[in-house]
Coordinates of C-alpha atoms in Angstrom, one line a residue:
X56 CA 8.3 20.7 16.8
X57 CA 10.5 19.8 13.8
X58 CA 10.6 16.1 12.2
X59 CA 12.7 13.4 13.9
X60 CA 16.2 12.9 12.9
X61 CA 15.9 11.3 9.4
X62 CA 18.0 9.1 6.9
X63 CA 17.9 8.4 3.3
X64 CA 18.0 4.8 1.9
X65 CA 17.8 3.5 -1.5
X66 CA 15.0 0.7 -1.1
X67 CA 14.8 -2.2 -3.7
X68 CA 11.1 -3.2 -3.8
X69 CA 10.0 -6.7 -4.2
X70 CA 10.3 -8.3 -7.6
X71 CA 9.4 -12.0 -9.3
X72 CA 12.3 -14.4 -9.4
X73 CA 13.9 -14.8 -12.5
X74 CA 14.3 -18.3 -13.9
X75 CA 16.3 -19.5 -16.7
X76 CA 13.3 -20.3 -18.9
X77 CA 11.7 -17.0 -18.4
X78 CA 11.2 -14.8 -21.5
X79 CA 10.8 -11.7 -19.4
X80 CA 13.6 -10.7 -17.2
X81 CA 12.4 -8.7 -14.3
X82 CA 14.4 -5.9 -12.7
X83 CA 13.5 -4.7 -9.3
X84 CA 12.6 -1.1 -8.8
X85 CA 14.5 0.9 -6.6
X86 CA 13.1 4.2 -4.6
X87 CA 15.0 6.7 -2.4
X88 CA 13.2 6.8 0.8
X89 CA 13.6 9.4 3.3
X90 CA 12.6 7.7 6.8
X91 CA 12.8 8.0 10.6
X92 CA 16.7 7.1 11.3
X93 CA 16.0 5.2 14.3
X94 CA 12.3 4.5 15.4
X95 CA 13.0 2.1 18.3
X96 CA 14.8 4.9 20.3
X97 CA 12.9 7.7 19.0
X98 CA 10.6 9.9 21.4
X99 CA 9.3 12.1 18.7
X100 CA 5.9 10.4 18.5
X101 CA 5.6 9.7 22.2
X102 CA 6.2 13.3 23.1
X103 CA 3.6 14.6 20.7
X104 CA 1.0 11.9 22.1
X105 CA 0.4 10.5 18.6
X106 CA 0.9 6.9 17.0
X107 CA 4.3 6.0 16.1
X108 CA 3.7 3.1 13.8
X109 CA 4.3 5.7 10.9
X110 CA 8.1 5.8 11.9
X111 CA 8.7 2.2 10.5
X112 CA 8.9 1.0 7.1
X113 CA 6.8 -2.0 7.2
X114 CA 7.8 -5.1 5.0
X115 CA 4.1 -5.4 3.3
X116 CA 4.8 -2.2 1.7
X117 CA 7.8 -3.6 -0.1
X118 CA 5.6 -6.4 -1.5
X119 CA 2.6 -4.3 -2.5
X120 CA 4.9 -1.4 -3.6
X121 CA 6.8 -3.9 -5.9
X122 CA 3.8 -5.0 -7.6
X123 CA 2.5 -1.6 -8.2
X124 CA 5.9 -0.6 -9.6
X125 CA 5.5 -3.1 -12.5
X126 CA 2.0 -2.0 -13.8
X127 CA 1.2 1.0 -16.0
X128 CA -1.1 3.0 -13.8
X129 CA -1.3 6.2 -16.0
X130 CA -4.9 7.9 -16.2
X131 CA -5.6 6.3 -12.7
X132 CA -6.2 8.0 -9.6
X133 CA -5.3 6.3 -6.3
X134 CA -5.3 6.8 -2.6
X135 CA -3.2 5.0 0.0
X136 CA -4.7 4.9 3.4
X137 CA -2.4 4.7 6.5
X138 CA 0.5 5.3 4.0
X139 CA 3.2 5.8 6.8
X140 CA 6.4 6.3 4.9
X141 CA 4.5 6.5 1.6
X142 CA 6.3 3.8 -0.2
X143 CA 3.3 2.3 -2.0
X144 CA 2.2 5.8 -3.0
X145 CA 5.5 6.7 -4.4
X146 CA 5.7 3.3 -6.5
X147 CA 2.2 3.9 -7.9
X148 CA 3.0 7.4 -8.8
X149 CA 6.3 6.2 -10.5
X150 CA 4.0 4.1 -12.5
X151 CA 2.1 7.0 -13.7
X152 CA -0.9 7.3 -11.3
X153 CA -2.1 10.3 -9.7
X154 CA -2.1 9.7 -6.1
X155 CA -3.3 11.1 -2.6
X156 CA -1.3 9.6 0.1
X157 CA -2.8 9.8 3.6
X158 CA -2.1 9.0 7.2
X159 CA -3.7 9.9 10.4
X160 CA -0.3 11.6 11.6
X161 CA 0.4 14.8 9.6
X162 CA 4.1 14.3 10.2
X163 CA 3.9 11.0 8.2
X164 CA 2.6 13.0 5.2
X165 CA 5.4 15.6 5.5
X166 CA 8.3 12.9 5.6
X167 CA 6.6 11.1 2.6
X168 CA 6.5 14.5 0.7
X169 CA 10.3 14.5 0.8
X170 CA 10.6 11.1 -0.6
X171 CA 8.3 12.0 -3.2
X172 CA 10.6 14.9 -4.1
X173 CA 13.8 12.7 -4.1
X174 CA 12.0 10.2 -6.5
X175 CA 10.9 13.1 -9.0
X176 CA 7.1 12.5 -8.4
X177 CA 6.1 15.4 -6.4
X178 CA 3.9 16.4 -9.1
X179 CA 1.8 13.4 -9.2
X180 CA 1.5 13.0 -5.3
X181 CA -0.6 15.1 -2.9
X182 CA -0.7 14.7 0.8
X183 CA -3.6 14.9 3.5
X184 CA -4.3 13.8 7.0
X185 CA -7.2 11.3 7.0
X186 CA -8.9 9.7 10.0
X187 CA -10.6 6.6 8.7
X188 CA -12.6 6.6 11.9
X189 CA -14.3 10.0 10.9
X190 CA -16.4 9.4 7.7
X191 CA -16.4 13.1 7.0
X192 CA -12.5 13.0 6.3
X193 CA -13.0 10.3 3.8
X194 CA -13.2 11.4 0.0
X195 CA -16.4 10.0 -1.5
X196 CA -16.2 7.7 -4.7
X197 CA -13.2 9.6 -5.7
X198 CA -10.7 7.1 -6.7
X199 CA -10.2 4.0 -9.1
X200 CA -7.6 2.4 -6.7
X201 CA -7.3 2.1 -2.9
X202 CA -4.1 1.0 -1.4
X203 CA -3.4 -0.3 2.0
X204 CA -0.3 -2.0 3.5
X205 CA -0.2 -3.4 7.1
X206 CA -3.2 -1.2 8.2
X207 CA -5.0 -3.9 10.0
X208 CA -2.5 -3.6 13.0
X209 CA -5.2 -4.1 15.7
X210 CA -8.8 -5.6 15.7
X211 CA -10.4 -2.3 15.8
X212 CA -9.3 -1.4 12.4
X213 CA -11.3 -4.0 10.6
X214 CA -14.7 -2.0 10.4
X215 CA -13.4 1.6 9.7
X216 CA -10.8 0.4 7.1
X217 CA -13.4 -1.7 5.3
X218 CA -15.9 1.2 5.3
X219 CA -13.3 3.7 4.1
X220 CA -12.2 1.6 1.4
X221 CA -15.8 1.0 0.1
X222 CA -16.7 4.8 0.4
X223 CA -13.7 6.3 -1.4
X224 CA -13.8 3.7 -4.5
X225 CA -15.6 4.7 -7.5
X226 CA -18.1 2.2 -8.8
X227 CA -16.0 -0.6 -10.3
X228 CA -12.8 0.4 -8.7
X229 CA -10.0 -1.9 -7.3
X230 CA -8.8 -2.2 -3.6
X231 CA -5.5 -3.8 -2.6
X232 CA -4.6 -4.7 0.8
X233 CA -1.2 -6.3 1.9
X234 CA -0.8 -7.8 5.3
X235 CA 1.5 -9.9 7.2
X236 CA -1.0 -12.6 7.9
X237 CA -2.7 -10.9 11.0
X238 CA -5.4 -12.8 12.4
X239 CA -7.9 -10.3 11.7
X240 CA -7.7 -10.4 7.9
X241 CA -10.3 -13.1 7.7
X242 CA -12.7 -10.6 9.7
X243 CA -11.8 -7.6 7.2
X244 CA -12.6 -9.9 4.3
X245 CA -16.0 -10.7 5.8
X246 CA -16.8 -7.1 6.5
X247 CA -15.8 -6.0 2.9
X248 CA -18.1 -8.7 1.4
X249 CA -20.9 -7.5 3.7
X250 CA -20.6 -4.1 2.2
X251 CA -20.9 -5.6 -1.4
X252 CA -17.3 -5.7 -2.5
X253 CA -16.0 -9.1 -4.2
X254 CA -12.7 -10.3 -2.8
X255 CA -9.9 -12.6 -3.7
X256 CA -7.3 -13.8 -1.1
X257 CA -3.7 -14.8 -2.0
X258 CA -0.5 -15.7 0.0
X259 CA 2.8 -14.2 -1.0
X260 CA 5.3 -16.9 -2.3
X261 CA 8.1 -18.1 -0.1
X262 CA 10.6 -17.3 -2.9
X263 CA 9.4 -13.7 -3.1
X264 CA 9.3 -13.2 0.7
X265 CA 12.8 -14.5 0.8
X266 CA 14.1 -12.4 -1.9
X267 CA 12.4 -9.4 -0.3
X268 CA 14.1 -10.2 3.0
X269 CA 17.6 -10.5 1.2
X270 CA 17.1 -7.1 -0.2
X271 CA 15.7 -5.2 2.8
X272 CA 18.0 -2.8 4.1
X273 CA 19.5 -4.0 7.4
X274 CA 18.4 -1.2 9.5
X275 CA 16.0 -1.0 12.5
X276 CA 13.5 1.1 10.5
X277 CA 12.7 -1.5 8.2
X278 CA 10.4 -4.3 9.5
X279 CA 10.8 -7.8 8.2
X280 CA 7.7 -9.5 6.8
X281 CA 7.8 -13.3 7.5
X282 CA 4.5 -14.2 5.6
X283 CA 2.2 -12.0 3.7
X284 CA -1.3 -11.9 2.4
X285 CA -2.8 -10.0 -0.4
X286 CA -6.4 -9.2 -0.6
X287 CA -7.9 -7.9 -3.9
X288 CA -11.2 -6.3 -3.8
X289 CA -13.7 -4.6 -6.4
X290 CA -16.8 -2.3 -5.7
X291 CA -19.8 -3.2 -7.9
X292 CA -20.1 -1.1 -10.8
X293 CA -23.8 -0.2 -10.3
X294 CA -26.1 2.3 -11.9
X295 CA -24.2 5.4 -10.8
X296 CA -20.7 4.0 -12.5
X297 CA -19.0 6.0 -15.2
X298 CA -18.3 3.7 -18.2
X299 CA -14.9 5.3 -19.0
X300 CA -13.8 5.1 -15.5
X301 CA -14.8 1.8 -15.0
X302 CA -12.9 0.6 -18.3
X303 CA -9.8 2.2 -17.0
X304 CA -10.1 0.6 -13.5
X305 CA -10.9 -2.8 -15.3
X306 CA -7.8 -2.7 -17.3
X307 CA -6.0 -2.1 -14.2
X308 CA -7.6 -5.1 -12.4
X309 CA -6.8 -7.3 -15.3
X310 CA -3.1 -6.4 -15.6
X311 CA -2.8 -6.7 -11.8
X312 CA -4.6 -10.2 -11.8
X313 CA -2.2 -11.2 -14.6
X314 CA 0.9 -10.3 -12.3
X315 CA -0.4 -12.1 -9.2
X316 CA 0.8 -15.5 -10.0
X317 CA 4.5 -14.3 -10.0
X318 CA 4.1 -13.1 -6.6
X319 CA 1.5 -15.0 -4.8
X320 CA -0.6 -18.3 -4.8
X321 CA -4.2 -18.8 -3.8
X322 CA -4.4 -20.3 -0.3

């Protein structure tokens, strides 16, 4: 079966608000996104008996994608799990990262590949179906950065997503999760900490959320985010770590943490 009917939309990613006394003036990054035309009426995934969540563009991805678009990610290897439309993967690739975009649904990766070509980053992104419930499909300690956006969509995702992030991160690596304040975020943080990762939790600023809402395409394919949490995690370096890889991940971590006050506050 071919892919469902699609549309192409120029999407503006989240960006810090510019103030009169700011020395730096932020310009939001825009991406061309090929997406399902009308997920609400689509029967494509239902007919194929597969999850249909990938057919929507979730607001959390515009927030996290906006942050990734403002940081130099050259020489970093990143993976996005549950990538859906691949917005965060494309943002990371445009920032210079080598990215593996994954989703359980193979059709999602096929559509995201079209968007990668539209944005000229197809040479920096590869695509793969990944089931975080099956450990054998998860690469082992292969990435400096793990990206997840709105992947805690039901309680049963907490444990496998946490274990997936931990398994695929290199020692000293950084994991990032954006979420629309679902109730199981705290359970996820507890599980990640049980595995040995450190965590920091933030709430996206109201003005960033409002600006993201104002810039969001008025289209049923794009889901508004009214509140948002950001979880930043790090895997311990340990004896098995590579010093050079750690330094790259650490530089990214410091840059990302410096960017957070423009987007989010501590709870």
